[in-house]
Coordinates of C-alpha atoms in Angstrom, one line a residue:
Chain A
M1 CA 17.8 -14.8 -26.0
E2 CA 15.6 -13.1 -23.7
T3 CA 14.4 -15.3 -21.5
T4 CA 10.8 -16.1 -19.7
S5 CA 11.6 -13.2 -16.8
Q6 CA 13.2 -10.7 -18.9
S7 CA 10.3 -10.8 -21.1
L8 CA 8.1 -10.5 -18.7
M9 CA 9.9 -7.8 -17.1
Q10 CA 9.8 -6.1 -20.4
A11 CA 6.2 -5.8 -21.4
L12 CA 5.8 -4.4 -17.2
K13 CA 7.6 -1.9 -17.7
K14 CA 6.5 -0.9 -20.8
H15 CA 2.8 -0.1 -19.8
G16 CA 3.8 1.9 -17.2
A17 CA 4.8 -0.5 -14.3
N18 CA 7.3 0.9 -12.2
F19 CA 6.6 0.3 -8.3
F20 CA 7.1 -3.9 -6.6
V21 CA 7.2 -5.9 -4.2
S22 CA 7.8 -9.0 -4.2
V23 CA 7.3 -12.4 -1.7
P24 CA 9.2 -14.8 -3.9
C25 CA 8.2 -18.4 -4.6
K26 CA 11.2 -20.8 -6.2
L27 CA 9.5 -20.2 -9.9
L28 CA 10.1 -16.2 -9.2
A29 CA 13.7 -16.7 -9.1
E30 CA 15.1 -15.3 -11.6
L31 CA 12.4 -12.3 -11.7
I32 CA 13.1 -11.3 -9.0
V33 CA 17.1 -11.0 -9.7
L34 CA 15.7 -8.5 -12.2
L35 CA 13.6 -6.7 -10.2
Q36 CA 16.9 -5.9 -7.4
R37 CA 18.9 -5.1 -10.3
D38 CA 17.3 -3.1 -12.3
S39 CA 16.9 0.9 -11.8
D40 CA 14.5 2.5 -13.6
I41 CA 11.8 0.8 -11.1
T42 CA 11.1 1.7 -7.7
Y43 CA 11.6 -2.4 -6.0
L44 CA 11.5 -3.5 -2.4
P45 CA 10.8 -6.9 -1.1
V46 CA 7.9 -7.1 1.7
A47 CA 7.8 -9.3 4.6
R48 CA 4.5 -10.8 3.8
E49 CA 1.8 -10.9 1.1
E50 CA -0.6 -8.8 3.0
E51 CA 1.9 -6.1 3.7
G52 CA 2.2 -5.9 0.3
V53 CA -1.6 -4.9 -0.4
G54 CA -0.6 -2.1 1.9
V55 CA 2.4 -0.8 0.2
C56 CA 1.6 -1.2 -3.1
T57 CA -2.1 1.2 -2.3
G58 CA 0.1 3.3 -0.7
A59 CA 2.8 3.7 -3.7
Y60 CA -0.6 4.1 -5.9
L61 CA -1.6 7.0 -3.6
S62 CA 2.1 8.2 -4.6
G63 CA 1.2 8.2 -8.1
R64 CA 3.0 4.7 -9.0
R65 CA 1.5 2.3 -11.0
P66 CA 2.1 -1.1 -8.7
V67 CA 3.2 -4.7 -9.4
M68 CA 2.9 -7.4 -6.4
V69 CA 5.1 -10.6 -7.5
M70 CA 4.6 -13.3 -5.0
Q71 CA 3.1 -16.8 -5.4
N72 CA -0.3 -18.2 -5.0
T73 CA -0.4 -19.7 -1.7
G74 CA -0.1 -15.5 -0.9
I75 CA -3.4 -15.0 -1.2
G76 CA -4.6 -17.0 1.7
N77 CA -3.0 -14.0 4.0
S78 CA -4.2 -11.6 1.6
V79 CA -8.2 -12.0 1.5
A80 CA -9.1 -9.1 4.1
A81 CA -6.5 -6.1 2.8
L82 CA -7.6 -7.4 -0.7
C83 CA -11.6 -7.1 -0.1
S84 CA -12.0 -3.6 2.6
L85 CA -8.4 -1.5 1.2
A86 CA -8.0 -2.4 -2.3
L87 CA -11.4 -3.2 -3.1
Y88 CA -12.6 -1.2 -1.3
Y89 CA -10.8 2.1 -2.4
Q90 CA -10.8 0.6 -6.0
I91 CA -7.4 0.2 -6.2
P92 CA -5.5 -1.1 -9.7
L93 CA -3.1 -3.4 -8.3
L94 CA -1.3 -6.2 -11.0
M95 CA -0.4 -9.3 -9.2
I96 CA 1.8 -11.8 -10.6
I97 CA 0.8 -15.0 -9.1
S98 CA 3.3 -18.1 -9.7
H99 CA 0.2 -20.3 -9.7
R100 CA 1.5 -23.7 -7.4
G101 CA -0.1 -26.9 -6.2
M102 CA -1.1 -28.0 -10.5
P103 CA -0.1 -31.0 -11.9
G104 CA 3.7 -30.8 -12.6
E105 CA 3.8 -29.7 -8.4
K106 CA 6.2 -32.1 -6.6
I107 CA 5.2 -30.5 -3.0
G108 CA 1.7 -32.5 -1.9
A109 CA 1.0 -29.1 0.8
Q110 CA 0.6 -26.8 -2.7
V111 CA -2.4 -28.7 -3.7
P112 CA -5.0 -27.3 -1.2
M113 CA -4.0 -24.3 -2.4
G114 CA -3.6 -24.6 -5.4
N115 CA -6.8 -25.4 -6.2
A116 CA -8.6 -22.8 -3.2
V117 CA -6.9 -19.7 -4.7
K118 CA -9.4 -19.0 -8.1
P119 CA -12.6 -19.4 -6.7
I120 CA -11.6 -17.5 -3.6
L121 CA -10.8 -14.5 -6.0
D122 CA -13.7 -15.3 -8.4
L123 CA -15.5 -15.1 -5.1
I124 CA -14.2 -11.4 -4.0
G125 CA -14.7 -9.8 -7.4
V126 CA -10.8 -9.4 -8.3
P127 CA -11.0 -10.4 -12.4
T128 CA -8.0 -13.8 -13.3
F129 CA -6.4 -14.6 -15.7
T130 CA -4.0 -18.1 -16.7
F131 CA -1.4 -17.8 -18.4
S132 CA 0.7 -20.8 -19.9
H133 CA 2.8 -19.9 -22.4
R134 CA 6.2 -18.1 -22.5
S135 CA 4.5 -15.9 -25.4
D136 CA 2.1 -14.6 -23.3
T137 CA 4.1 -11.7 -22.1
Q138 CA 3.2 -9.0 -23.6
T139 CA -0.5 -9.9 -22.9
V140 CA 0.6 -10.0 -19.1
G141 CA 2.4 -6.2 -19.3
Q142 CA -1.0 -5.3 -20.7
L143 CA -3.0 -6.2 -17.2
V144 CA -0.9 -3.3 -16.1
E145 CA -2.9 -1.0 -17.9
Y146 CA -6.4 -3.1 -17.8
A147 CA -6.3 -2.9 -13.7
Q148 CA -6.3 1.2 -14.0
I149 CA -9.2 1.2 -16.4
A150 CA -11.1 -2.2 -14.3
Q151 CA -10.2 0.1 -10.7
R152 CA -9.4 -2.6 -9.0
P153 CA -6.8 -5.4 -7.7
V154 CA -5.7 -8.2 -11.1
A155 CA -4.8 -11.7 -11.0
A156 CA -2.0 -13.0 -12.9
F157 CA -1.6 -16.9 -13.1
L158 CA 1.6 -17.9 -14.0
D159 CA 1.3 -22.0 -14.2
F160 CA 3.8 -24.5 -14.3
H161 CA 4.3 -24.4 -18.3
F162 CA 4.2 -20.5 -18.6
W163 CA 8.0 -20.7 -16.8
Q164 CA 8.5 -23.6 -18.7
G165 CA 9.1 -22.1 -22.0
R166 CA 12.3 -21.2 -22.0
Chain B
M1 CA -1.1 7.8 36.4
N2 CA -0.9 8.3 33.0
T3 CA -4.2 10.4 31.6
T4 CA -2.9 11.6 28.4
Q5 CA -6.0 9.4 25.7
R6 CA -4.7 9.8 22.5
Y7 CA -7.2 12.4 21.5
D8 CA -4.7 14.3 23.2
I9 CA -1.9 13.4 21.5
L10 CA -3.8 13.7 17.9
K11 CA -4.3 17.2 19.2
A12 CA -1.2 17.9 20.2
L13 CA 0.7 16.7 16.9
V14 CA -2.0 18.5 14.4
P15 CA -1.0 21.5 14.9
I16 CA 2.7 20.3 13.6
F17 CA 1.9 19.3 10.8
D18 CA 2.9 21.1 7.6
D19 CA 0.8 22.7 4.6
D20 CA 1.8 19.7 2.5
T21 CA 2.1 16.7 5.3
L22 CA 0.4 13.6 4.3
V23 CA -1.5 11.9 7.4
I24 CA -1.8 8.1 6.8
C25 CA -5.3 7.1 9.6
N26 CA -5.4 3.9 11.6
L27 CA -9.5 3.0 11.3
G28 CA -11.5 3.1 13.6
F29 CA -11.4 5.6 16.9
P30 CA -8.4 7.4 15.8
A31 CA -9.9 8.0 12.6
Q32 CA -12.8 9.7 14.2
E33 CA -10.8 11.4 16.9
L34 CA -8.5 12.8 13.5
F35 CA -11.4 14.1 11.8
S36 CA -13.0 15.8 14.4
I37 CA -10.3 17.4 15.8
Q38 CA -9.4 18.7 11.6
D39 CA -10.3 17.6 8.8
S40 CA -7.5 17.5 5.2
E41 CA -8.0 16.4 2.4
R42 CA -4.0 15.2 3.4
F43 CA -5.3 12.5 5.8
F44 CA -6.0 9.7 4.8
Y45 CA -8.8 7.4 6.5
M46 CA -8.0 3.5 6.6
L47 CA -11.9 2.8 6.8
G48 CA -11.3 -1.4 6.9
S49 CA -7.8 -2.9 6.7
M50 CA -6.1 -3.2 10.3
G51 CA -2.7 -3.6 10.7
L52 CA -1.9 -1.5 7.3
A53 CA -1.5 1.7 8.6
S54 CA 2.3 2.1 8.5
S55 CA 2.9 0.1 5.1
I56 CA 0.6 2.0 3.1
G57 CA 2.4 5.1 4.6
L58 CA 5.7 3.4 3.6
G59 CA 4.6 2.7 0.0
L60 CA 3.5 6.1 0.1
S61 CA 7.0 7.7 1.5
L62 CA 8.6 5.7 -1.7
G63 CA 6.9 7.6 -4.1
T64 CA 6.9 11.6 -3.0
Q65 CA 9.4 13.5 -1.2
Q66 CA 6.5 14.8 1.2
K67 CA 6.5 14.4 5.0
V68 CA 5.1 10.7 5.6
V69 CA 3.3 11.0 9.1
V70 CA 1.2 7.6 10.3
L71 CA -0.8 7.4 13.3
D72 CA -1.4 4.3 14.3
G73 CA -2.4 2.3 17.2
D74 CA -0.8 -1.7 19.7
G75 CA -3.0 -2.8 18.6
S76 CA -2.5 -2.7 14.8
V77 CA 1.3 -2.7 14.8
L78 CA 0.8 -6.6 16.6
M79 CA -1.5 -7.7 13.6
N80 CA 1.5 -6.3 11.3
L81 CA 4.7 -7.1 12.9
G82 CA 6.7 -7.2 9.7
T83 CA 6.2 -4.1 8.4
L84 CA 8.8 -2.9 11.1
T85 CA 11.1 -5.1 9.8
T86 CA 10.2 -4.0 6.2
I87 CA 10.5 -0.3 7.6
A88 CA 14.0 -0.6 8.7
N89 CA 15.1 -1.9 5.7
H90 CA 14.1 0.5 3.3
A91 CA 11.6 3.5 4.5
P92 CA 13.0 6.5 3.6
A93 CA 13.8 10.2 5.3
N94 CA 10.6 11.4 5.1
F95 CA 8.7 8.4 6.8
I96 CA 7.0 9.0 10.6
L97 CA 5.7 5.9 12.5
V98 CA 4.3 7.5 15.3
I99 CA 2.1 4.3 17.3
I100 CA 0.4 5.5 20.2
D101 CA 0.4 2.8 22.8
N102 CA -2.6 2.0 25.0
S103 CA -2.1 -1.0 25.1
S104 CA -5.3 -2.2 23.9
Y105 CA -8.0 -3.1 21.4
G106 CA -9.8 0.5 21.3
S107 CA -12.7 0.5 18.7
T108 CA -13.9 -3.6 20.4
G109 CA -14.0 -2.4 23.7
D110 CA -10.9 -2.1 25.1
Q111 CA -9.7 -5.4 25.3
P112 CA -6.3 -5.8 26.6
T113 CA -3.2 -6.2 23.6
H114 CA 0.3 -7.9 24.4
T115 CA 1.7 -4.4 25.0
A116 CA -0.5 -4.5 28.3
G117 CA 1.5 -7.7 29.3
V118 CA 5.3 -7.9 28.7
T119 CA 5.9 -6.8 24.8
D120 CA 8.2 -3.5 24.1
L121 CA 6.5 -2.4 20.7
A122 CA 9.8 0.2 20.9
E123 CA 12.2 -3.2 21.7
V124 CA 10.3 -4.9 18.6
S125 CA 11.0 -1.7 16.8
R126 CA 15.1 -1.8 17.3
G127 CA 15.1 -4.9 17.0
A128 CA 13.7 -4.8 13.5
G129 CA 16.7 -2.5 13.1
I130 CA 14.7 0.6 13.0
S131 CA 17.7 3.6 14.3
S132 CA 15.3 6.5 15.4
V133 CA 13.1 4.8 18.0
F134 CA 11.3 6.8 20.8
H135 CA 9.5 5.8 23.7
I136 CA 7.8 8.5 25.2
K137 CA 4.9 9.4 27.5
G138 CA 1.9 11.1 26.3
E139 CA 3.1 14.2 27.7
E140 CA 6.3 14.9 25.9
I141 CA 4.9 13.6 21.7
Q142 CA 4.8 17.5 20.7
D143 CA 8.5 18.3 21.6
T144 CA 9.4 14.4 20.6
F145 CA 7.4 14.4 17.2
Q146 CA 8.8 18.3 16.7
R147 CA 12.3 16.8 16.7
C148 CA 11.9 13.9 14.6
Y149 CA 10.1 15.9 11.8
H150 CA 13.1 18.0 11.6
L151 CA 15.7 15.1 11.6
S152 CA 15.8 12.6 8.6
G153 CA 14.8 9.3 9.6
P154 CA 12.7 6.6 9.6
H155 CA 11.3 7.3 13.1
V156 CA 9.5 5.0 15.2
I157 CA 7.9 7.4 18.2
V158 CA 6.4 4.5 20.2
V159 CA 4.2 7.3 23.3
Q160 CA 2.3 5.8 26.1
A161 CA -1.5 6.6 26.4
A162 CA -4.4 5.8 28.9
V163 CA -7.6 3.8 27.2
G164 CA -10.3 5.6 26.4
G165 CA -11.5 9.0 24.7
P166 CA -14.8 10.8 23.5
K167 CA -17.8 9.3 22.2
L168 CA -17.9 10.5 18.3
S169 CA -19.6 9.1 15.1
P170 CA -18.3 7.0 11.7
I171 CA -16.2 9.6 9.3
P172 CA -19.1 11.0 6.8
L173 CA -16.7 10.2 3.8
S174 CA -16.8 7.8 1.6
S175 CA -13.4 5.5 0.8
L176 CA -13.3 6.5 -2.7
S177 CA -13.3 10.4 -2.2
I178 CA -10.6 9.9 0.6
R179 CA -9.1 8.7 -2.1
D180 CA -9.3 10.9 -4.8
R181 CA -9.1 13.7 -2.7
F182 CA -5.5 12.8 -0.6
M183 CA -4.2 11.7 -4.2
S184 CA -5.0 15.1 -5.6
R185 CA -2.7 16.2 -2.2
V186 CA 0.7 14.2 -3.4
S187 CA 3.2 15.4 -5.7
L188 CA 5.3 13.0 -7.3
A189 CA 9.1 12.8 -5.6
C190 CA 12.0 14.3 -8.0
G191 CA 13.5 12.4 -10.2
Q192 CA 11.0 10.0 -10.8
K193 CA 11.4 7.4 -13.6
G194 CA 9.2 5.9 -15.4
E195 CA 5.4 6.9 -16.5
S196 CA 4.7 10.5 -17.1
H197 CA 2.9 11.6 -14.6
A198 CA 1.8 14.3 -16.6
T199 CA -0.1 11.7 -17.6
R200 CA -1.6 10.9 -14.1
G201 CA -5.0 13.4 -14.7
G202 CA -3.1 16.1 -13.7
A203 CA -2.9 14.5 -10.5
G204 CA -0.4 16.8 -8.9
D205 CA 0.5 19.2 -6.6
W206 CA -2.3 21.5 -5.7
S207 CA -1.3 24.2 -4.8
G208 CA -4.1 26.3 -6.1
D209 CA -1.6 27.2 -9.3
G210 CA -4.0 25.9 -12.1
V211 CA -3.0 21.8 -12.5
A212 CA -3.9 21.9 -16.2
G213 CA -6.7 20.1 -17.3
A214 CA -7.9 18.0 -15.0
R215 CA -10.4 19.4 -12.8
D216 CA -12.1 22.9 -11.5
S217 CA -11.2 24.3 -8.1
G218 CA -13.0 22.4 -5.4
H219 CA -13.8 19.7 -7.5
Y220 CA -11.2 16.5 -7.2
A221 CA -10.1 14.8 -10.6
I222 CA -12.5 11.4 -10.2
R223 CA -10.7 8.2 -11.7
P224 CA -7.6 10.6 -12.3
D225 CA -5.4 7.4 -13.5
L226 CA -7.8 7.6 -16.6
T227 CA -6.1 10.5 -18.7
A228 CA -3.3 8.1 -18.3
I229 CA -5.0 5.8 -21.0
D230 CA -3.6 6.5 -24.6
A231 CA -6.2 7.1 -27.4
K232 CA -4.8 4.1 -28.8
Q233 CA -6.6 2.3 -25.6
E234 CA -9.7 3.3 -26.2
S235 CA -11.1 0.4 -27.7
H236 CA -10.8 -1.4 -24.6
E237 CA -9.8 -5.2 -26.5
T238 CA -7.2 -6.8 -25.1
P239 CA -7.0 -9.8 -27.9
G240 CA -5.4 -12.2 -26.4
I241 CA -6.3 -13.0 -23.2
K242 CA -9.2 -14.9 -21.8
S243 CA -10.6 -14.5 -18.5
D244 CA -11.2 -17.7 -16.3
R245 CA -15.1 -17.0 -15.4

């Protein structure tokens, strides 16, 4: 049976995603392995999420459909880039975000950013969507095209329940 | 005494670019200077997001076979040092990063950067794992850049410059016009898999041969991605998505 990560990857590609960057999260480990092995797409890990906003912007300028795979804490170091690059130039960028710091979290330090990250994105005008069910993978995939229509970065938060529903 | 300023370096570089060289230019005075020397649709002027010029160039270079030249500064690169490690591990052969190092934050009042002290960005680049790194004086820029331009990269050229430059005005271009005209000059990397980019709104190589559908001559594809949406998507209905607002 297909895993959640396999289903998600297939949905993203089906909707045209062909350029991926990542900064890891424990919850994203399997998805990152799939990215490393997939010869249909361009994939590179970046050192920091802010850098990833720049790399994805460049990829979009070349005609690719970029996706950033990251943990929610990375929004914290990306805000200026999201505002003055991705939003200012209207760059469609889908962020696949593992949402830490919510109930089920074991690491207390994740809680402050876990709670802050959606209000931060609301404040700067990045549409956010939360998914809690494994069966939502196809809908997540559609956000690749939604980002093109919205002409801006879009955030898909995948919480603990999403990843646990194998 | 080093008298070569960034403006002189940019002036020396521009004639070397080809008709399909893509340039990502750092924000502030560098962008104003480049614009005043020569404007081109193939120049992407970064207007905000200090530090990210090299990252934008890296992403771009992975999606096209055209030469990608990033015109960056020491203050900018210091803000995003991780970029050098990503470039070292993943940058393709068509990528050239020119770091114009005048050891100062020019656009904010010439405050000194760490390269005015003990930091050497060429050494940092080598330490990051980049094998083709040049550390040169301003007057050497033409020869070094010519050499790199005809050799497989990625290359990093750290070129020393004197502080300062001419007094210029902000660039009179909107971010969207910069984006759209730039995209019309990028052709897709050969052998690229995934989505057919014939649906990218005709934003292929602007060779003047007539790109199907999208534009009249002299106009640029606005929102080139819109033609990538199939007819069946036009309803914009995405059932099942609940916004968090």
